Tab-separated table of C-alpha atoms in Angstrom:
chain	number	residue	atom	x	y	z
A	297	MET	CA	-1.043	-9.553	-6.964
A	298	LEU	CA	-2.142	-13.171	-6.659
A	299	ILE	CA	-5.233	-14.181	-8.594
A	300	GLN	CA	-7.203	-17.251	-9.536
A	301	PHE	CA	-7.364	-17.307	-13.286
A	302	HIS	CA	-10.442	-19.340	-14.230
A	303	SER	CA	-12.044	-16.046	-15.344
A	304	TYR	CA	-9.001	-14.776	-17.245
A	305	LYS	CA	-8.400	-17.407	-19.876
A	306	TYR	CA	-8.447	-14.735	-22.569
A	307	ILE	CA	-5.243	-13.283	-21.121
A	308	PHE	CA	-3.436	-16.575	-21.505
A	309	ILE	CA	-4.583	-16.888	-25.092
A	310	PHE	CA	-2.990	-13.507	-25.668
A	311	PHE	CA	0.037	-14.492	-23.627
A	312	LEU	CA	0.660	-17.571	-25.743
A	313	GLY	CA	0.163	-15.555	-28.890
A	314	VAL	CA	2.830	-12.991	-28.104
A	315	LEU	CA	5.569	-15.504	-27.265
A	316	SER	CA	8.265	-15.334	-29.888
A	317	SER	CA	11.955	-15.999	-30.514
A	318	SER	CA	12.729	-12.480	-29.219
A	319	ASN	CA	12.150	-13.542	-25.607
A	320	TYR	CA	14.826	-12.515	-23.138
A	321	VAL	CA	16.115	-15.494	-21.101
A	322	PHE	CA	18.453	-15.721	-18.106
A	323	ASN	CA	19.090	-17.947	-15.090
A	324	SER	CA	18.156	-17.282	-11.456
A	325	ALA	CA	18.064	-19.090	-8.122
A	326	PHE	CA	14.352	-19.782	-8.726
A	327	GLY	CA	14.939	-21.201	-12.212
A	328	VAL	CA	15.180	-19.940	-15.788
A	329	ILE	CA	13.442	-16.587	-16.298
A	330	ASN	CA	11.736	-16.085	-19.661
A	331	ILE	CA	10.631	-12.492	-20.391
A	332	ASN	CA	8.408	-11.334	-23.231
A	333	ASN	CA	8.524	-7.538	-23.130
A	334	SER	CA	6.170	-5.332	-25.162
A	335	SER	CA	7.418	-2.131	-23.510
A	336	GLN	CA	9.784	0.129	-25.427
A	337	ASN	CA	10.777	2.033	-22.287
A	338	ILE	CA	11.853	-0.767	-19.961
A	339	GLU	CA	15.094	-2.507	-20.887
A	340	ASN	CA	15.320	-6.242	-20.308
A	341	THR	CA	18.793	-5.889	-18.796
A	342	ASN	CA	17.386	-3.610	-16.066
A	343	ILE	CA	14.530	-6.033	-15.412
A	344	GLU	CA	17.076	-8.834	-15.105
A	345	LYS	CA	19.070	-6.923	-12.479
A	346	ILE	CA	15.935	-6.237	-10.427
A	347	ILE	CA	14.788	-9.851	-10.607
A	348	ILE	CA	18.167	-11.389	-9.805
A	349	LYS	CA	18.700	-9.111	-6.806
A	350	HIS	CA	15.220	-9.676	-5.364
A	351	ILE	CA	15.342	-13.435	-5.846
A	352	GLU	CA	18.742	-13.555	-4.150
A	353	PHE	CA	17.286	-11.560	-1.249
A	354	MET	CA	14.362	-13.977	-0.802
A	355	ASP	CA	16.554	-17.032	-1.298
A	356	SER	CA	18.996	-15.886	1.401
A	357	ASN	CA	16.377	-14.772	3.954
A	358	PHE	CA	13.703	-17.460	3.615
A	359	PRO	CA	13.578	-21.245	3.111
A	360	HIS	CA	14.778	-22.472	-0.260
A	361	ILE	CA	12.089	-23.424	-2.788
A	362	TYR	CA	12.243	-25.785	-5.726
A	363	ILE	CA	13.633	-24.551	-9.045
A	364	SER	CA	11.346	-24.209	-12.045
A	365	PRO	CA	11.099	-21.809	-15.038
A	366	ILE	CA	9.218	-18.518	-14.602
A	367	ASN	CA	7.486	-16.893	-17.569
A	368	ILE	CA	7.030	-13.119	-17.345
A	369	SER	CA	4.973	-11.250	-19.931
A	370	ILE	CA	4.702	-7.438	-20.117
A	371	ILE	CA	1.573	-6.609	-22.083
A	372	GLU	CA	-0.741	-3.733	-22.919
A	373	ASN	CA	-3.740	-3.134	-20.670
A	374	ILE	CA	-6.579	-5.377	-21.838
A	375	LYS	CA	-10.107	-4.886	-20.558
A	376	ASN	CA	-12.405	-7.852	-20.465
A	377	THR	CA	-15.759	-6.290	-21.295
A	378	ASN	CA	-17.532	-9.630	-20.920
A	379	ASN	CA	-16.474	-10.094	-17.319
A	380	LYS	CA	-17.764	-8.182	-14.299
A	381	ASN	CA	-14.615	-8.869	-12.286
A	382	TYR	CA	-12.586	-5.649	-12.316
A	383	THR	CA	-9.555	-7.029	-10.485
A	384	TRP	CA	-7.372	-6.949	-13.596
A	385	GLU	CA	-8.298	-3.321	-14.288
A	386	TRP	CA	-7.318	-2.304	-10.750
A	387	SER	CA	-4.042	-4.235	-10.766
A	388	LEU	CA	-0.625	-3.538	-12.253
A	389	GLY	CA	0.417	-7.180	-12.280
A	390	ILE	CA	-0.899	-10.657	-11.598
A	391	THR	CA	0.601	-14.042	-10.784
A	392	ARG	CA	-0.755	-17.354	-12.050
A	393	GLY	CA	0.243	-20.359	-10.006
A	394	LYS	CA	3.919	-21.166	-9.596
A	395	ASN	CA	5.371	-20.188	-12.950
A	396	THR	CA	3.579	-17.269	-14.617
A	397	ILE	CA	3.605	-13.494	-14.086
A	398	ILE	CA	1.721	-11.010	-16.256
A	399	LEU	CA	2.545	-7.311	-15.957
A	400	LYS	CA	0.912	-4.287	-17.532
A	401	ASN	CA	3.077	-2.082	-19.696
A	402	PRO	CA	4.099	0.772	-17.339
A	403	SER	CA	3.833	3.443	-20.046
A	404	ALA	CA	0.227	2.467	-20.760
A	405	ASN	CA	-0.601	2.797	-17.063
A	406	HIS	CA	1.411	5.972	-16.466
A	407	ILE	CA	3.569	4.633	-13.655
A	408	THR	CA	7.255	5.295	-13.063
A	409	LYS	CA	9.980	2.765	-13.733
A	410	ASN	CA	10.657	2.552	-10.002
A	411	ARG	CA	6.998	1.744	-9.347
A	412	PHE	CA	7.083	-0.885	-12.101
A	413	TYR	CA	10.170	-2.541	-10.610
A	414	LYS	CA	8.365	-2.797	-7.271
A	415	VAL	CA	5.449	-4.519	-9.011
A	416	ILE	CA	7.898	-7.071	-10.421
A	417	LYS	CA	9.268	-7.721	-6.924
A	418	HIS	CA	5.722	-8.031	-5.581
A	419	GLU	CA	4.766	-10.695	-8.111
A	420	LEU	CA	7.985	-12.627	-7.509
A	421	GLY	CA	6.937	-12.777	-3.859
A	422	HIS	CA	3.749	-14.556	-4.928
A	423	ILE	CA	5.761	-17.042	-6.976
A	424	TYR	CA	7.864	-17.737	-3.892
A	425	LEU	CA	4.894	-18.322	-1.568
A	426	ASN	CA	3.137	-20.466	-4.182
A	427	ARG	CA	6.167	-22.773	-4.279
A	428	LEU	CA	6.355	-23.402	-0.534
A	429	ASN	CA	6.208	-27.033	0.502
A	430	ASN	CA	2.975	-26.631	2.461
A	431	GLY	CA	0.881	-29.348	0.835
A	432	ASN	CA	-2.724	-28.326	0.314
A	433	ASN	CA	-2.719	-25.799	3.154
A	434	LYS	CA	-4.036	-22.459	1.957
A	435	ILE	CA	-2.130	-19.278	2.751
A	436	PRO	CA	-4.565	-16.409	3.477
A	437	ARG	CA	-4.726	-13.867	0.694
A	438	TRP	CA	-4.085	-11.001	3.112
A	439	PHE	CA	-0.817	-12.573	4.279
A	440	SER	CA	0.300	-13.243	0.729
A	441	GLU	CA	-0.379	-9.659	-0.353
A	442	GLY	CA	1.073	-8.137	2.830
A	443	PHE	CA	4.208	-10.281	2.561
A	444	CYS	CA	4.743	-9.224	-1.048
A	445	LEU	CA	4.055	-5.559	-0.293
A	446	LYS	CA	6.602	-5.639	2.520
A	447	LEU	CA	9.345	-7.368	0.560
A	448	ALA	CA	8.853	-5.028	-2.390
A	449	SER	CA	9.029	-1.938	-0.103
A	450	GLU	CA	5.598	-0.839	-1.324
A	451	ILE	CA	3.945	-0.007	2.013
A	452	SER	CA	3.555	3.773	2.257
A	453	ILE	CA	1.665	6.504	4.104
A	454	THR	CA	-1.059	6.121	1.458
A	455	HIS	CA	-1.817	2.601	2.692
A	456	TYR	CA	-2.108	3.859	6.266
A	457	MET	CA	-4.455	6.670	5.242
A	458	ASN	CA	-6.608	4.192	3.276
A	459	ILE	CA	-7.430	2.311	6.456
A	460	ILE	CA	-7.381	5.019	9.128
A	461	LYS	CA	-10.426	6.682	7.588
A	462	TYR	CA	-12.391	3.556	8.610
A	463	ILE	CA	-11.065	3.524	12.184
A	464	ASN	CA	-14.557	4.098	13.602
A	465	SER	CA	-15.885	0.986	11.821
A	466	LYS	CA	-14.358	-1.851	13.825
A	467	ASN	CA	-16.062	-4.539	11.752
A	468	MET	CA	-13.935	-3.472	8.759
A	469	PHE	CA	-10.848	-4.718	10.617
A	470	ASP	CA	-11.879	-8.362	11.037
A	471	ILE	CA	-9.108	-10.451	9.437
A	472	ASN	CA	-11.467	-13.412	9.074
A	473	ILE	CA	-13.428	-11.618	6.355
A	474	LEU	CA	-10.537	-9.652	4.863
A	475	ASP	CA	-9.896	-12.061	1.984
A	476	GLU	CA	-13.464	-11.535	0.758
A	477	LYS	CA	-12.723	-7.858	0.140
A	478	PHE	CA	-10.232	-8.773	-2.586
A	479	ILE	CA	-12.887	-10.417	-4.744
A	480	ASN	CA	-16.215	-8.659	-4.207
A	481	ASN	CA	-15.788	-6.174	-7.106
A	482	SER	CA	-15.748	-3.112	-4.856
A	483	LYS	CA	-12.726	-0.930	-5.576
A	484	LYS	CA	-13.036	0.644	-2.130
A	485	ASP	CA	-12.858	-2.777	-0.456
A	486	PHE	CA	-10.110	-3.881	-2.852
A	487	GLU	CA	-7.886	-0.925	-1.938
A	488	PHE	CA	-8.713	-1.292	1.751
A	489	ALA	CA	-7.796	-4.991	1.681
A	490	TYR	CA	-4.394	-4.287	0.125
A	491	SER	CA	-3.654	-1.441	2.512
A	492	PHE	CA	-4.786	-3.378	5.572
A	493	SER	CA	-2.717	-6.404	4.535
A	494	GLY	CA	0.438	-4.297	4.482
A	495	LEU	CA	-0.379	-2.716	7.845
A	496	ILE	CA	-0.986	-6.133	9.438
A	497	ILE	CA	2.490	-7.259	8.402
A	498	ASN	CA	4.059	-4.132	9.923
A	499	ILE	CA	2.144	-4.645	13.165
A	500	MET	CA	3.227	-8.290	13.288
A	501	ILE	CA	6.840	-7.151	12.995
A	502	ASP	CA	6.330	-4.524	15.722
A	503	LEU	CA	4.783	-7.063	18.088
A	504	TYR	CA	6.791	-10.209	17.390
A	505	GLY	CA	10.131	-9.043	16.027
A	506	GLU	CA	11.914	-8.513	12.723
A	507	ASP	CA	12.266	-12.251	12.102
A	508	ILE	CA	8.548	-13.065	12.414
A	509	LEU	CA	8.096	-13.405	8.649
A	510	HIS	CA	11.024	-15.787	8.403
A	511	LYS	CA	9.682	-17.902	11.298
A	512	LEU	CA	6.150	-18.001	9.919
A	513	VAL	CA	7.178	-18.808	6.344
A	514	ASN	CA	9.523	-21.500	7.633
A	515	GLU	CA	6.658	-23.169	9.518
A	516	LEU	CA	4.437	-22.928	6.438
A	517	ASN	CA	7.199	-24.562	4.422
A	518	ASN	CA	7.270	-27.368	6.998
A	519	GLY	CA	3.663	-28.146	6.100
A	520	LEU	CA	1.748	-26.468	8.946
A	521	ASN	CA	-1.549	-24.731	8.218
A	522	PHE	CA	-1.523	-20.975	8.680
A	523	ASP	CA	-3.149	-20.837	12.146
A	524	ASP	CA	-0.754	-23.436	13.551
A	525	ALA	CA	2.238	-21.792	11.895
A	526	PHE	CA	1.178	-18.431	13.335
A	527	TYR	CA	0.882	-19.845	16.857
A	528	LYS	CA	4.208	-21.674	16.683
A	529	SER	CA	5.916	-18.485	15.490
A	530	THR	CA	4.295	-16.061	17.950
A	531	LEU	CA	2.908	-18.203	20.813
A	532	VAL	CA	-0.352	-16.296	20.245
A	533	GLU	CA	-3.548	-17.866	18.933
A	534	PHE	CA	-4.516	-16.329	15.617
A	535	SER	CA	-8.047	-15.631	16.894
A	536	GLN	CA	-6.483	-13.687	19.775
A	537	PHE	CA	-4.282	-11.727	17.377
A	538	ASN	CA	-7.406	-10.608	15.538
A	539	ASN	CA	-8.489	-8.802	18.721
A	540	ILE	CA	-5.021	-7.473	19.503
A	541	LEU	CA	-4.716	-6.032	16.015
A	542	PHE	CA	-7.496	-3.454	16.213
A	543	ASN	CA	-6.316	-2.243	19.617
A	544	GLU	CA	-2.841	-1.735	18.151
A	545	ILE	CA	-4.234	0.233	15.223
A	546	GLU	CA	-6.319	2.441	17.513
A	547	SER	CA	-3.488	3.154	19.936
A	548	LYS	CA	-0.712	3.701	17.388
A	549	TYR	CA	-2.286	5.103	14.264
A	550	LYS	CA	-5.574	6.827	15.080
A	551	TRP	CA	-3.737	10.140	15.359
A	552	MET	CA	-3.062	9.953	11.624
A	553	LYS	CA	-6.607	11.119	10.998
A	554	LEU	CA	-5.315	14.533	12.029
A	555	ILE	CA	-3.146	14.602	8.917
A	556	LYS	CA	-6.238	15.635	7.007
A	557	PHE	CA	-6.844	18.548	9.378
A	558	PRO	CA	-4.365	20.898	7.638
A	559	ASN	CA	-6.268	20.385	4.389
A	560	PHE	CA	-9.387	21.612	6.163
A	561	LEU	CA	-7.480	24.639	7.391
A	562	PHE	CA	-6.165	25.282	3.907
A	563	VAL	CA	-9.709	25.503	2.553
A	564	LEU	CA	-10.636	28.009	5.263
A	565	PHE	CA	-7.391	29.960	4.988
A	566	PRO	CA	-8.829	32.785	2.784
A	567	LEU	CA	-11.610	33.299	5.332
A	568	PHE	CA	-9.042	33.437	8.129
A	569	LEU	CA	-7.130	36.103	6.207
A	570	ILE	CA	-10.242	38.241	5.791
A	571	ILE	CA	-11.104	37.964	9.489
A	572	ALA	CA	-7.501	38.740	10.443
A	573	PHE	CA	-7.551	41.795	8.157
A	574	PHE	CA	-10.622	43.276	9.839
A	575	ILE	CA	-9.265	42.506	13.313
A	576	ILE	CA	-5.973	44.244	12.524
A	577	LYS	CA	-7.821	47.125	10.863
A	578	TYR	CA	-10.029	47.539	13.937
A	579	LYS	CA	-7.038	47.446	16.289
A	580	ASN	CA	-5.135	49.998	14.181
A	581	LYS	CA	-8.142	52.305	14.063
A	582	LYS	CA	-8.502	52.035	17.834
A	583	LEU	CA	-4.802	52.762	18.247
A	584	LEU	CA	-5.061	55.860	16.028
A	585	LEU	CA	-8.015	57.138	18.064
A	586	ASN	CA	-6.009	56.682	21.260
A	587	TRP	CA	-3.111	58.616	19.737
A	588	GLU	CA	-5.439	61.422	18.636
A	589	LEU	CA	-7.000	61.551	22.116
A	590	GLU	CA	-3.571	61.674	23.758
A	591	GLU	CA	-2.540	64.474	21.399
A	592	ILE	CA	-5.668	66.492	22.222
A	593	LEU	CA	-5.137	66.051	25.951
A	594	GLU	CA	-1.493	66.998	25.618
A	595	ASN	CA	-2.374	70.179	23.682
A	596	GLU	CA	-4.972	71.152	26.273
A	597	GLU	CA	-2.445	70.623	29.039
A	598	ASN	CA	0.089	72.846	27.272
A	599	ASN	CA	-2.528	75.562	26.761
A	600	ASP	CA	-3.365	75.490	30.464
A	601	LYS	CA	0.307	76.026	31.314
A	602	ILE	CA	0.564	79.022	28.972
A	603	GLU	CA	-2.446	80.717	30.498
């Protein structure tokens, strides 16, 4: 997760305080990696393998970036009671600028090691984008988050379900106001923004090919602003893509609302069983009456023959 840190200075005070001679240091294609790890469950050697592999993947598939040290701190979950911005509470990791990553201790947040490793990859994606040679051109937050979600293999059915439930509210799907949802202190909007960002990236790949991210990032690295880089990579105006996007979501993913239908059936299942029981009981009773009637008629017919 990328975040502006003017409201999180207290974290950096803590970060500086925990730095010690026990830091784990190794080299990478992005520069020297310096890890300060407060977790007893995550080994530094495993973190190193994850980082090296992911950096090599980005370095071989996207434009090269300049080399500079990266400081990674794994800390306990700290709540800032004096600040009304809940972004840190909702996040598992944050990136500061071009050189600093802060991660929450996975054991304190009850996430698996695999989930934690994906968070590391996600934050490294932010470091990469922050180091692009794009001058003062701002990369939209939604693209940054979607890019990092995609490269860290984090996009899941949960993200799709988070947005499909708003499919009847078209105004929710306006990319031009999507970045605002990351910072307005609404957890619902925060989760929607993340989920929608990942879905946008997948739709871009569906529409414009597997190499669209490489093309777009390459144009950003050449100094183009995002709208111009998007057009040069897709030959589609970004404003036009905003309209195309919702139509794609409606046509391809609206059916996913039906996934919740079985849950509705599950709630009603006991009632269905009761109704089925009475129907079967009624049919069996009717069948028995028919048998009894047939037996009576058969006996009467036999009596007639005897007489």
